[in-house]
Amino acid sequence: MKVKEKAGYRQTVAAASLGYITQACCLNFLPLLFITLHDKYDISLASITGLITVSFGVQLIIDWLASLVGDKFSMRTVIVTALLLCSAGIGGLGIFPELLGDPYAGLVLCVALYSVGGGFIEVIISPIVENCPTRNKPAMMSLLHSFYSWGSVITVLLSTLFFVIFGIDNYPTLALIWAAVPLLDAVWFMFVPIYGGEAEEKGDRGLLREPVMWFFLLLMFCAGAAEQAMSQWASAFAENVEGIGKAAGDLAGPCAFAVLMGTARLLYSFMSKKLDLRKVMLACGVMCTGCYLMAALSPVPVLGLAGCALCGFSVGVMWPGTYSMAAGRIRGGGTAMFALLALAGDLGCAAGPSVVGFVSAAFDDNLSAGLLAGAIIPVLLCAALVFSRGKMSLTEGVRT
């Protein structure tokens, strides 16, 4: 039986990878419908923006709650429930707005459902894979997180193809098709082996008393901020600054960003045994800074656009790399540790785009100025890595 369980971890990792594709679908499908929903239901753009706020707020709450109570429930129960909520939320996009009578209330319900599910996926998937009996955990973690990038690309490309063939008015049908992905994954997770981690002695309060934990929280904040500050504004930058069309801007901006981010994670998963993760993170921070400066300052439009796309490659290892370093350094941190890291990362995901947006607005909607300000984020990450050299070991595990 033990032999079977050891061999079955590949099924567990595969199911977890599909979970990240689900999360990517949750975050990237609805934005494709913003203008359609605006026209169909006469919902203001300000109200549509409120849907993003709901999604972000719910996920932060889930991150925090998971750090408090995540270890009190079985991982299987949490992940299956999360996937079912995602399925209900995505599939409901074509049903609840009509069913409830108030279209906006229906949309808020859908966003809340899949945001709760997505929040728990972010918290629980990483420890599930971390507990699997794999030899090279940093490589496996990087490979796992690459599926979020591929999921983003798949969601945008296949949805766009569907709209071209069948028309965007048939989005409720596509919503039900996408809803089948987390539903099938939930069934899959009912049967794959889920391995227990080390016994945990402290929750979030115990973790926060460890100075090294605050170091990893800072790295996660910077990773999320550096990733989303460019990702969220890449399309607008490509379209408005570089003067290209909307479709081309989406392909050259967020889509190229996601492809290169996934490529970086995939490459690191193959090469991790030969590389020092800390040095890789530092090199990524330096490259990321250069990409922000290239996008903001380049007088040649093509180079500025290349800076946006290459930034995806530079941030690829930051998020999963921080997870791996923290798991290796803080033994037995468990779900509470991953929840706190996800919370810090999500705060960065909100702060990064906000910095770019506010600075751009202060300079007469100049996105180049905003991206120039965004360069301080990877600089902060590099400074933290350099400062911590010799101050603390990131390889010797300590129990919490």
XYZ file of C-alpha atoms in Angstrom:
400
model
C 0.000 0.000 0.000
C 2.822 2.400 0.824
C 4.422 1.709 -2.552
C 1.172 2.626 -4.282
C 0.887 5.825 -2.294
C 4.443 6.836 -3.109
C 3.814 6.287 -6.818
C 0.478 8.102 -6.592
C 2.025 11.448 -5.708
C 2.307 12.202 -9.430
C -1.486 12.127 -9.611
C -1.607 14.499 -6.648
C 0.763 16.949 -8.332
C -1.217 16.730 -11.586
C -4.482 17.465 -9.766
C -2.801 20.385 -7.984
C -1.570 21.742 -11.319
C -5.132 21.668 -12.658
C -6.122 23.564 -9.510
C -3.820 26.419 -10.502
C -5.326 26.411 -13.996
C -8.694 26.798 -12.269
C -7.429 29.766 -10.274
C -6.110 31.374 -13.461
C -9.508 30.911 -15.102
C -11.241 32.523 -12.111
C -9.031 35.611 -12.313
C -8.873 36.027 -16.088
C -12.279 35.024 -17.507
C -14.544 37.728 -16.063
C -12.333 40.667 -17.203
C -12.892 39.491 -20.786
C -16.610 40.175 -20.263
C -16.431 43.606 -18.641
C -17.583 45.612 -21.670
C -20.202 43.006 -22.597
C -21.703 43.088 -19.085
C -21.548 46.888 -19.113
C -23.614 47.006 -22.309
C -25.975 44.107 -21.554
C -26.970 45.064 -18.021
C -26.199 48.798 -18.111
C -23.704 48.390 -15.268
C -21.374 51.351 -14.796
C -17.646 50.892 -15.152
C -17.290 52.057 -11.552
C -19.547 49.180 -10.445
C -17.624 46.738 -12.599
C -14.430 47.960 -10.949
C -16.145 47.117 -7.669
C -16.181 43.459 -8.732
C -12.378 43.526 -8.753
C -12.416 45.025 -5.266
C -14.765 42.281 -4.065
C -12.506 39.589 -5.502
C -9.381 41.086 -3.954
C -11.033 41.713 -0.578
C -12.487 38.220 -0.313
C -9.155 36.575 -1.118
C -7.370 38.629 1.539
C -9.963 37.585 4.118
C -9.548 33.938 3.117
C -5.752 34.188 3.396
C -6.108 35.557 6.910
C -8.740 33.024 8.010
C -6.689 30.163 6.623
C -3.710 31.248 8.722
C -5.921 30.910 11.804
C -7.972 27.767 11.145
C -6.459 26.132 8.057
C -4.850 23.283 10.012
C -8.111 22.379 11.761
C -9.580 20.868 8.587
C -8.251 18.112 6.366
C -6.491 19.280 3.216
C -8.752 17.081 1.092
C -11.898 18.682 2.518
C -10.552 22.194 1.944
C -9.368 21.677 -1.651
C -12.497 19.808 -2.784
C -14.746 22.485 -1.258
C -12.634 25.241 -2.827
C -12.894 23.705 -6.288
C -16.662 23.224 -5.984
C -17.027 26.904 -5.027
C -14.943 27.899 -8.053
C -17.139 25.771 -10.302
C -20.313 27.341 -8.893
C -18.894 30.867 -9.236
C -17.640 30.536 -12.808
C -20.669 28.606 -14.048
C -22.988 31.021 -12.276
C -21.786 33.966 -14.372
C -24.296 32.975 -17.036
C -27.066 32.041 -14.605
C -27.173 34.086 -11.385
C -27.478 37.587 -12.938
C -30.737 36.491 -14.584
C -31.900 34.228 -11.757
C -31.615 36.798 -8.966
C -33.346 39.590 -10.851
C -30.600 42.073 -9.972
C -27.789 41.349 -12.460
C -25.123 43.111 -10.417
C -26.032 41.196 -7.252
C -25.745 37.992 -9.269
C -22.292 38.959 -10.481
C -21.156 39.865 -6.961
C -22.352 36.450 -5.747
C -20.388 34.697 -8.510
C -17.232 36.682 -7.797
C -17.538 36.012 -4.064
C -17.972 32.270 -4.620
C -14.990 31.766 -6.883
C -12.852 34.191 -4.870
C -13.403 32.136 -1.713
C -12.502 29.032 -3.682
C -9.519 30.680 -5.353
C -8.249 32.012 -2.036
C -8.238 28.561 -0.484
C -6.618 27.100 -3.599
C -3.733 29.554 -3.254
C -3.299 28.638 0.411
C -3.727 24.860 0.271
C -2.248 23.739 -3.073
C 1.349 24.617 -2.192
C 1.468 22.666 1.098
C -0.231 19.711 -0.610
C 2.599 19.569 -3.162
C 5.258 20.451 -0.570
C 4.218 17.377 1.441
C 4.496 15.051 -1.562
C 7.506 12.680 -1.464
C 9.502 14.478 -4.159
C 13.282 14.771 -4.182
C 13.589 18.294 -5.570
C 10.875 20.385 -3.947
C 11.959 23.795 -5.345
C 11.754 22.341 -8.870
C 8.331 20.853 -8.200
C 7.069 24.108 -6.681
C 8.263 26.112 -9.677
C 6.673 23.631 -12.090
C 3.414 23.760 -10.124
C 3.217 27.547 -10.244
C 3.959 27.576 -13.963
C 0.497 26.117 -14.501
C -1.059 29.364 -13.276
C 0.732 31.110 -16.148
C -0.312 28.488 -18.698
C -3.847 28.647 -17.313
C -3.936 32.404 -17.883
C -2.787 31.977 -21.486
C -5.233 29.121 -22.130
C -8.151 31.063 -20.653
C -7.514 34.161 -22.759
C -6.748 32.350 -26.027
C -9.526 29.728 -25.902
C -12.111 32.251 -24.715
C -11.143 34.635 -27.508
C -11.400 31.790 -30.042
C -14.834 30.832 -28.688
C -16.054 34.423 -28.967
C -14.799 34.695 -32.546
C -16.587 31.484 -33.590
C -19.797 31.619 -31.557
C -20.055 35.278 -30.559
C -19.473 36.877 -27.178
C -23.220 36.872 -26.437
C -22.910 33.119 -25.892
C -20.562 33.612 -22.931
C -22.986 31.784 -20.533
C -22.269 28.574 -22.442
C -18.531 29.132 -22.202
C -18.886 29.869 -18.478
C -20.470 26.442 -17.979
C -17.683 24.827 -20.008
C -15.016 26.486 -17.847
C -16.975 25.470 -14.720
C -16.443 21.822 -15.663
C -12.668 22.184 -15.088
C -12.782 22.714 -11.282
C -15.690 20.271 -11.004
C -13.636 17.487 -12.571
C -10.630 18.473 -10.468
C -12.741 18.249 -7.307
C -13.674 14.672 -8.220
C -10.001 13.918 -8.956
C -8.932 15.227 -5.548
C -11.367 12.848 -3.867
C -9.208 9.904 -4.930
C -5.562 11.047 -5.121
C -3.316 10.491 -2.074
C -2.743 13.565 0.078
C 0.305 13.336 2.306
C 0.473 14.726 5.832
C 3.119 17.287 6.763
C 5.213 17.469 9.900
C 3.499 18.081 13.214
C 2.899 21.753 13.762
C 3.395 23.406 17.114
C 2.566 27.033 16.409
C 0.013 28.932 14.379
C 0.349 32.313 12.767
C 1.276 34.073 16.024
C 4.176 31.709 16.615
C 5.368 32.185 13.056
C 5.226 35.973 13.322
C 7.579 35.846 16.288
C 10.272 34.458 13.972
C 12.339 37.294 12.376
C 13.011 35.123 9.335
C 9.259 34.893 8.697
C 9.061 38.663 8.269
C 11.888 38.429 5.759
C 9.912 35.935 3.688
C 6.753 38.036 4.008
C 8.690 40.989 2.562
C 9.929 38.834 -0.321
C 6.372 37.660 -1.040
C 5.050 41.220 -0.940
C 7.698 42.291 -3.461
C 7.076 39.231 -5.641
C 3.355 39.944 -5.868
C 3.840 43.670 -6.393
C 6.518 43.270 -9.089
C 4.394 40.718 -10.953
C 1.059 42.504 -10.915
C 2.306 46.080 -11.299
C 3.487 45.193 -14.800
C 0.908 42.519 -15.609
C -2.117 44.696 -14.858
C -0.834 47.675 -16.836
C 0.915 45.859 -19.708
C -2.087 45.952 -22.044
C -2.802 49.629 -21.422
C 0.882 50.474 -21.804
C 1.119 48.595 -25.099
C -2.049 50.186 -26.454
C -1.690 53.756 -25.200
C 2.049 54.311 -25.030
C 3.167 52.203 -27.930
C 0.191 53.134 -30.106
C -0.903 49.632 -31.146
C -4.411 48.172 -31.286
C -6.329 46.549 -28.455
C -6.037 42.952 -29.707
C -2.340 43.306 -30.463
C -1.845 45.026 -27.111
C -3.401 42.093 -25.240
C -1.230 39.587 -27.097
C 1.980 41.596 -26.802
C 1.238 42.674 -23.225
C -0.444 40.388 -20.653
C -0.420 37.284 -22.870
C 3.313 37.523 -23.685
C 3.967 38.355 -20.026
C 2.172 35.177 -18.898
C 3.925 32.994 -21.476
C 7.376 34.183 -20.421
C 6.510 33.912 -16.722
C 5.456 30.305 -17.233
C 8.573 29.641 -19.301
C 10.820 30.908 -16.489
C 9.109 28.648 -13.964
C 9.333 25.660 -16.294
C 13.028 26.247 -17.006
C 13.839 26.611 -13.318
C 12.058 23.335 -12.562
C 14.473 21.585 -14.926
C 17.637 23.428 -13.861
C 17.062 23.943 -10.127
C 19.509 21.242 -8.990
C 22.371 23.149 -10.588
C 21.330 26.583 -9.339
C 21.419 28.435 -6.016
C 17.860 29.645 -5.442
C 18.970 32.736 -3.558
C 21.291 33.791 -6.375
C 18.557 33.092 -8.928
C 16.142 35.309 -6.974
C 18.719 38.094 -6.829
C 19.415 37.822 -10.562
C 15.663 37.914 -11.240
C 15.346 41.062 -9.130
C 18.120 42.776 -11.085
C 16.582 41.721 -14.413
C 13.130 42.858 -13.259
C 14.495 46.287 -12.374
C 16.055 46.511 -15.828
C 12.760 45.525 -17.474
C 10.844 48.246 -15.629
C 13.469 50.813 -16.621
C 13.426 49.585 -20.236
C 9.645 49.861 -20.429
C 9.576 53.291 -18.790
C 12.597 54.997 -20.364
C 13.222 53.394 -23.756
C 12.811 55.881 -26.632
C 12.229 52.947 -29.007
C 8.642 51.598 -28.776
C 9.630 48.014 -29.587
C 12.179 47.962 -26.739
C 9.629 49.370 -24.311
C 7.204 46.623 -25.287
C 9.973 44.039 -24.941
C 10.604 45.314 -21.417
C 6.955 44.609 -20.520
C 7.087 41.079 -21.917
C 10.508 40.177 -20.485
C 9.357 41.324 -17.062
C 7.189 38.192 -17.034
C 10.324 36.064 -17.309
C 12.076 38.021 -14.559
C 9.270 37.609 -11.995
C 8.608 33.955 -12.790
C 10.673 32.398 -10.001
C 10.009 35.034 -7.325
C 6.677 33.756 -5.952
C 7.326 29.971 -5.990
C 10.970 30.585 -5.038
C 9.930 32.384 -1.856
C 7.554 29.534 -1.013
C 10.387 27.028 -1.443
C 12.891 29.007 0.650
C 10.352 29.506 3.424
C 9.347 25.837 3.468
C 13.004 24.800 3.626
C 13.874 27.290 6.362
C 10.789 27.043 8.605
C 10.139 23.382 9.201
C 6.584 22.476 10.142
C 5.183 25.898 9.238
C 2.276 24.129 7.580
C -0.876 25.736 6.253
C -0.528 28.775 8.546
C 2.832 29.647 7.002
C 1.567 29.320 3.432
C -1.540 31.340 4.310
C 0.547 34.194 5.728
C 2.805 34.130 2.672
C -0.230 34.204 0.376
C -1.623 37.135 2.375
C 1.631 39.086 1.945
C 1.747 38.209 -1.747
C -1.849 39.296 -2.335
C -1.207 42.574 -0.521
C 1.688 43.114 -2.927
C -0.566 42.233 -5.857
C -2.857 45.073 -4.805
C -0.155 47.573 -3.869
C 2.000 47.210 -6.992
C -0.631 48.171 -9.597
C -1.898 50.915 -7.269
C 1.542 52.536 -7.086
C 1.820 52.523 -10.875
C -1.707 53.877 -11.259
C -1.414 56.661 -8.695
C 1.957 57.862 -9.978
C 0.733 57.740 -13.574
C -2.303 59.828 -12.625
C -0.094 62.349 -10.818
C 1.856 62.838 -14.073
C -1.160 63.394 -16.333
C -1.870 59.697 -16.946
C 1.727 59.047 -17.984
C 2.153 55.277 -17.658
C 5.875 55.553 -18.289
C 6.203 57.584 -15.094
C 4.148 55.014 -13.222
C 6.293 52.117 -14.413
C 9.419 54.054 -13.518
C 8.098 54.301 -9.963
C 7.338 50.583 -10.075
C 11.053 49.857 -10.523
C 11.530 50.478 -6.793
C 9.718 47.184 -6.048
C 12.345 44.773 -7.444
C 15.057 47.062 -6.026
C 13.531 46.470 -2.582
C 13.555 42.715 -3.160
C 17.233 42.803 -4.170
C 18.105 44.924 -1.144
C 16.379 42.442 1.184
C 18.272 39.498 -0.332
C 21.613 41.299 -0.160
C 21.042 42.556 3.387
C 20.060 39.097 4.624
C 23.252 37.509 3.268
C 25.215 36.380 6.284
C 22.510 37.635 8.649
C 20.437 34.465 8.489
C 20.618 31.052 6.921
C 17.982 30.322 4.347
C 18.891 26.699 4.025
C 19.001 25.373 7.581
C 15.521 24.484 8.684
C 14.221 25.416 12.111
C 11.031 24.117 13.614
C 8.245 26.438 14.556
